[in-house]
mmCIF file of C-alpha atoms in Angstrom:
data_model
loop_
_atom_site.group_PDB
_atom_site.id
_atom_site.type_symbol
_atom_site.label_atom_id
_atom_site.label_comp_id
_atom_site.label_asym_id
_atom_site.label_seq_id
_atom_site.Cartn_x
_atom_site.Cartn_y
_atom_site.Cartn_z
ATOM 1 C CA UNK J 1 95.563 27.173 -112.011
ATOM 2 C CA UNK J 2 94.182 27.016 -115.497
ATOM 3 C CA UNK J 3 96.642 28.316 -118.383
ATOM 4 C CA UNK J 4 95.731 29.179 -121.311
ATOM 5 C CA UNK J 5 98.711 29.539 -124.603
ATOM 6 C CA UNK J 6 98.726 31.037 -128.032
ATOM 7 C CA UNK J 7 101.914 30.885 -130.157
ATOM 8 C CA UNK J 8 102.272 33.748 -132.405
ATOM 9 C CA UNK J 9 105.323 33.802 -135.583
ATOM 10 C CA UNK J 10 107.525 35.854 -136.931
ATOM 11 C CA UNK J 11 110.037 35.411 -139.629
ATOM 12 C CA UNK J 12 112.852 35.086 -136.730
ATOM 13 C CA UNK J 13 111.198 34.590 -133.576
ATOM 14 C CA UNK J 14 107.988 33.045 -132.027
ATOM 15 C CA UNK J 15 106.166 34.693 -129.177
ATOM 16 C CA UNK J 16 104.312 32.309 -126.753
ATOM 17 C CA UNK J 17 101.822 33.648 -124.730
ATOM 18 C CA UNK J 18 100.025 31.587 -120.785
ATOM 19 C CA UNK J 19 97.377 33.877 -119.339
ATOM 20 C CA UNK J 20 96.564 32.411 -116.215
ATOM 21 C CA UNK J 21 92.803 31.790 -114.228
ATOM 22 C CA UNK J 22 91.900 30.838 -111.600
ATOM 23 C CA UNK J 23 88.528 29.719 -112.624
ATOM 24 C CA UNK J 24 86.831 29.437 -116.324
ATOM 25 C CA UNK J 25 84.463 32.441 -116.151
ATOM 26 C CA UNK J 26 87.167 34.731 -114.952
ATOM 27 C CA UNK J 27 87.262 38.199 -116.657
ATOM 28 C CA UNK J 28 90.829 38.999 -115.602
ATOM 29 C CA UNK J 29 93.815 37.401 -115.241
ATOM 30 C CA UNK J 30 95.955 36.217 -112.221
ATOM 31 C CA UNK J 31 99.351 35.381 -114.137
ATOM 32 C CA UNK J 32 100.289 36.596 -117.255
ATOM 33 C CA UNK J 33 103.995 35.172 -118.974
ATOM 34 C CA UNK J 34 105.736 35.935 -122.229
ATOM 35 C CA UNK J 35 108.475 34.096 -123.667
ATOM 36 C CA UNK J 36 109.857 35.207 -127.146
ATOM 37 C CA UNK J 37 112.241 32.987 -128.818
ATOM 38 C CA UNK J 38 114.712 35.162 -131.701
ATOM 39 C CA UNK J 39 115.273 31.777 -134.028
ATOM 40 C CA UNK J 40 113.436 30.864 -137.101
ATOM 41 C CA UNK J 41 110.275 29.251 -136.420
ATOM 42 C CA UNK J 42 110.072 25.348 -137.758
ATOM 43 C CA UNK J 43 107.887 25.520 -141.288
ATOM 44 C CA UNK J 44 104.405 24.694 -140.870
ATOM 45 C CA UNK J 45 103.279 21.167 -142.265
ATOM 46 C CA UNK J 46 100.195 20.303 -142.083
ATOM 47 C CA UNK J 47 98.739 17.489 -140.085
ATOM 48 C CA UNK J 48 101.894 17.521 -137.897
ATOM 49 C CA UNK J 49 101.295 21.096 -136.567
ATOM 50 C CA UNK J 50 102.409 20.023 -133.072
ATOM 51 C CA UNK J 51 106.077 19.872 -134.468
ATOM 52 C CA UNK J 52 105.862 24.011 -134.342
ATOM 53 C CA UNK J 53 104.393 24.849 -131.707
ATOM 54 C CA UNK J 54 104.805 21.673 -128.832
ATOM 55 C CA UNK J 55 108.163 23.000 -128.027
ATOM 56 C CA UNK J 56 107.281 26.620 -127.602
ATOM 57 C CA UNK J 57 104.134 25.381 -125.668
ATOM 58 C CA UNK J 58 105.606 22.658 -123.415
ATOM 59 C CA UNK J 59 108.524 24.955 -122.071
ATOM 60 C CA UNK J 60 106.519 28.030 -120.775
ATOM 61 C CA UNK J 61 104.279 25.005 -118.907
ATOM 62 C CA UNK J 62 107.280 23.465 -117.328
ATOM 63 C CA UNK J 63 108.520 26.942 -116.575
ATOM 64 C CA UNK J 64 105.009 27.790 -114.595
ATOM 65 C CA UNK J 65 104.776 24.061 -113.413
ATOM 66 C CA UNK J 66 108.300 24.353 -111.229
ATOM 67 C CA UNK J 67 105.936 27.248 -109.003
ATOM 68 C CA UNK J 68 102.266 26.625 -108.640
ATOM 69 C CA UNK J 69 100.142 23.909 -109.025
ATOM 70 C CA UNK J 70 98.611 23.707 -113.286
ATOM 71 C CA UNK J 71 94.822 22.027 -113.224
ATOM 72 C CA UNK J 72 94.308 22.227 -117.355
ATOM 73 C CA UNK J 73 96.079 23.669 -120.045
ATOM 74 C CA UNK J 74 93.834 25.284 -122.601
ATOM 75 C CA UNK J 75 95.322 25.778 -126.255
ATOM 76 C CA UNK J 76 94.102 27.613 -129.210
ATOM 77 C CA UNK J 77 94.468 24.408 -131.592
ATOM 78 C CA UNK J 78 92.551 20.653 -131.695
ATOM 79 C CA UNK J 79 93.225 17.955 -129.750
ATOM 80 C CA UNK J 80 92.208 15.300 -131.890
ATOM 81 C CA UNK J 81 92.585 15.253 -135.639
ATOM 82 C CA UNK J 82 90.988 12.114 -135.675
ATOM 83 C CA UNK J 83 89.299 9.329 -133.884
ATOM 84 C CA UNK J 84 93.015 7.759 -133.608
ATOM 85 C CA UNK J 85 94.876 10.615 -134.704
ATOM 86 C CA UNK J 86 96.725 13.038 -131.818
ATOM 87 C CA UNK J 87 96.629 17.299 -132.556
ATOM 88 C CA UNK J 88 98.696 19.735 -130.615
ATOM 89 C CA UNK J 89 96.795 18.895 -127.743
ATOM 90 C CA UNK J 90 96.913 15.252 -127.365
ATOM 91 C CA UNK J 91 101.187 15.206 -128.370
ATOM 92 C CA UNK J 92 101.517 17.957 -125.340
ATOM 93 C CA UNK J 93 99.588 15.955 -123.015
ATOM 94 C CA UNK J 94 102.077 13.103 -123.654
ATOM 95 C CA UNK J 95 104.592 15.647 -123.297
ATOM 96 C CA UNK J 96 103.278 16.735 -119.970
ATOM 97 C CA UNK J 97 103.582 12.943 -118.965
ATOM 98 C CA UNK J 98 100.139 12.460 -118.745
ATOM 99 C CA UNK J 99 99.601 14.523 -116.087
ATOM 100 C CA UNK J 100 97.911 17.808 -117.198
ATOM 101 C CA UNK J 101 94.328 17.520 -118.947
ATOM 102 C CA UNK J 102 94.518 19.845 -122.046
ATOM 103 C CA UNK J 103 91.362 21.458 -123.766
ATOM 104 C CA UNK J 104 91.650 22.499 -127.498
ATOM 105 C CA UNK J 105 89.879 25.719 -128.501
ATOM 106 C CA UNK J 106 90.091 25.771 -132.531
ATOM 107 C CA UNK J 107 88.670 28.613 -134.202
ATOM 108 C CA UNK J 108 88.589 26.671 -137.447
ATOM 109 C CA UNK J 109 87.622 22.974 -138.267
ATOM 110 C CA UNK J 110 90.002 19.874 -139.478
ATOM 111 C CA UNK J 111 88.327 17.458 -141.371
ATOM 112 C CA UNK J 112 87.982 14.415 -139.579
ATOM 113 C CA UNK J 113 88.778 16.309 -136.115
ATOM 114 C CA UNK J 114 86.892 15.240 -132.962
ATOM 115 C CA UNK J 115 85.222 18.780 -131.724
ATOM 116 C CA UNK J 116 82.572 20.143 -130.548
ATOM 117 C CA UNK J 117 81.217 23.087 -131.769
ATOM 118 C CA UNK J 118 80.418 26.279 -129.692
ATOM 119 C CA UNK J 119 79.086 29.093 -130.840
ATOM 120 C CA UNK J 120 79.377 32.048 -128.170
ATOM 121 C CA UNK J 121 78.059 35.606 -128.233
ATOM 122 C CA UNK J 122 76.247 36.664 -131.765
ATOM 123 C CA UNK J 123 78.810 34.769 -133.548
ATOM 124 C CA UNK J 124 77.269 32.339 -136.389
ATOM 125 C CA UNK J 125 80.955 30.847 -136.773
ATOM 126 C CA UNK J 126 81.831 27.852 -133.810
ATOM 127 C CA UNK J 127 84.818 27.865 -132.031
ATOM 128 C CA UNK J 128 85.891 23.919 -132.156
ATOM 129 C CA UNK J 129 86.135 21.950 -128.651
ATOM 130 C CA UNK J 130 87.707 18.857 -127.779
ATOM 131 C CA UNK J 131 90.008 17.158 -125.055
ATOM 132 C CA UNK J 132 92.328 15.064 -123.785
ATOM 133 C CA UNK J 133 92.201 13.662 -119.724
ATOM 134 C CA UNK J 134 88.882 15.806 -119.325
ATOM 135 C CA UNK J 135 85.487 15.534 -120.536
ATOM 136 C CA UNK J 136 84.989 16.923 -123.829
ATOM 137 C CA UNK J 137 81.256 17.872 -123.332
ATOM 138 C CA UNK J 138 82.198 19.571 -120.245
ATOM 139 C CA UNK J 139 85.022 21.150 -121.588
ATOM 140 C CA UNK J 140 82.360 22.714 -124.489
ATOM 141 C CA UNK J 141 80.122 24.061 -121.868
ATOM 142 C CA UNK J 142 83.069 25.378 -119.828
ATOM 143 C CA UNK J 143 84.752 27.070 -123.334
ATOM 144 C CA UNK J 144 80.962 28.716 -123.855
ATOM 145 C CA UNK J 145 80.610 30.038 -120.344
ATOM 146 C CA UNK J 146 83.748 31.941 -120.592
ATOM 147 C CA UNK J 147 83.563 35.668 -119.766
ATOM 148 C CA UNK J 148 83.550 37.486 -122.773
ATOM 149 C CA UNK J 149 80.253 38.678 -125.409
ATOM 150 C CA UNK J 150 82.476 37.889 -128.355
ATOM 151 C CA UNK J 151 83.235 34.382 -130.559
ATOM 152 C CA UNK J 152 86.529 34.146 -128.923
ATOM 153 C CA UNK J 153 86.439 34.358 -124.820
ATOM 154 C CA UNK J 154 88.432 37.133 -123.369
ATOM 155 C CA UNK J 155 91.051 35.665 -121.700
ATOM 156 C CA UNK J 156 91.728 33.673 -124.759
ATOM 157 C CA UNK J 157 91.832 36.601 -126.501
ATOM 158 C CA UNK J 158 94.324 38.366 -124.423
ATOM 159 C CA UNK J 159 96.665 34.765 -124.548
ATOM 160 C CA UNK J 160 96.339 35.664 -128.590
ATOM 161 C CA UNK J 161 96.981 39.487 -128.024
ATOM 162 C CA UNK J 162 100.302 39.193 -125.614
ATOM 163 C CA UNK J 163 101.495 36.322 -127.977
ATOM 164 C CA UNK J 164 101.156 39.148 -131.109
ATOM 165 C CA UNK J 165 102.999 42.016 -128.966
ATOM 166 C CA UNK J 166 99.483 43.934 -129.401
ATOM 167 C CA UNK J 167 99.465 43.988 -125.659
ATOM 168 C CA UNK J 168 102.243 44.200 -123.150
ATOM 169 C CA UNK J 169 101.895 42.118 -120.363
ATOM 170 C CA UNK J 170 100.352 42.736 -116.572
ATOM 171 C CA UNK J 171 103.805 42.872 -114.817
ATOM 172 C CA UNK J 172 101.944 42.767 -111.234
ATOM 173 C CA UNK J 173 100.740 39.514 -112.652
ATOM 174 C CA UNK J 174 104.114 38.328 -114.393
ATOM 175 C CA UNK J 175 105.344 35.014 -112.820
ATOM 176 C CA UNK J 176 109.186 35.439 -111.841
ATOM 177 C CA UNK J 177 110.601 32.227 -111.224
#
């Protein structure tokens, strides 16, 4: 299964969103979790934006991980901050062990960020593509493919939409482990 996570905050709580696919140009989903978490969220620093979000991220994995079988992990965030440098996605590929490839899908640029850009639909502004454990070309075609006429895919967009509470969650699609 692919996952794909968005982290949304609040003043007291963070929201963390997986929308599970089977396949990359899927229009709907097959799993859909929400975790929310009523604590203060750690303060943003830049650079080190993994310290946030890596927690909220790497638990709902595990959670999914103990009942089906997780092929890539897609986040909205960069892999790479720089040729050395690990993002969000490289520190939760370490956190994964190793074991999970993870595709970044920023919809901004870092300077100095390894990413490809995409540009989907009539959008003139690029999402930003890289990768960890999985081809980063392929990953950029795979990102553009995505079902969706819009900048941002759809399924991406409903990861971002269940992690803001605009959208309650598919319960026939909830995973109850």
């Amino acid at each position: 299964m692919i996952l794909a996570l968005d982290v949304h905050y609040e003043e007291l709580a963070a929201n963390t969103a997986c929308v599970g696919l089977r396949s990359w140009p899927d229009a709907s989903s097959t799993l859909e979790v929400v975790e929310r978490i009523e604590e203060p969220p750690a303060p943003y620093e830049s650079g080190q934006f993994y310290k946030r979000e890596l927690p909220h991220l790497h638990r709902v994995i595990e959670r999914i991980r103990c009942a089906l079988a997780v092929e890539v992990v897609i986040i909205d965030g960069h892999v790479w901050l720089g040729a050395t440098e690990p993002g969000l996605g490289a520190h939760l590929h370490d956190a994964l062990g190793g074991q999970i490839p993870v595709v970044g899908v920023a919809k901004s640029a870092f300077h100095g960020a390894l990413a490809t850009p995409v540009l989907r639909g009539e959008s003139g502004r690029p999402l930003f593509v890289s990768a960890v454990a999985f081809d980063a070309s392929r990953a950029a075609e795979l990102v553009r493919d995505m079902h969706g006429a819009h900048r941002v895919p759809t399924l991406l967009q409903r990861a971002d939409q269940l992690a803001r509470r605009i959208a309650a969650p598919d319960l026939a699609k909830s995973l109850v482990v």
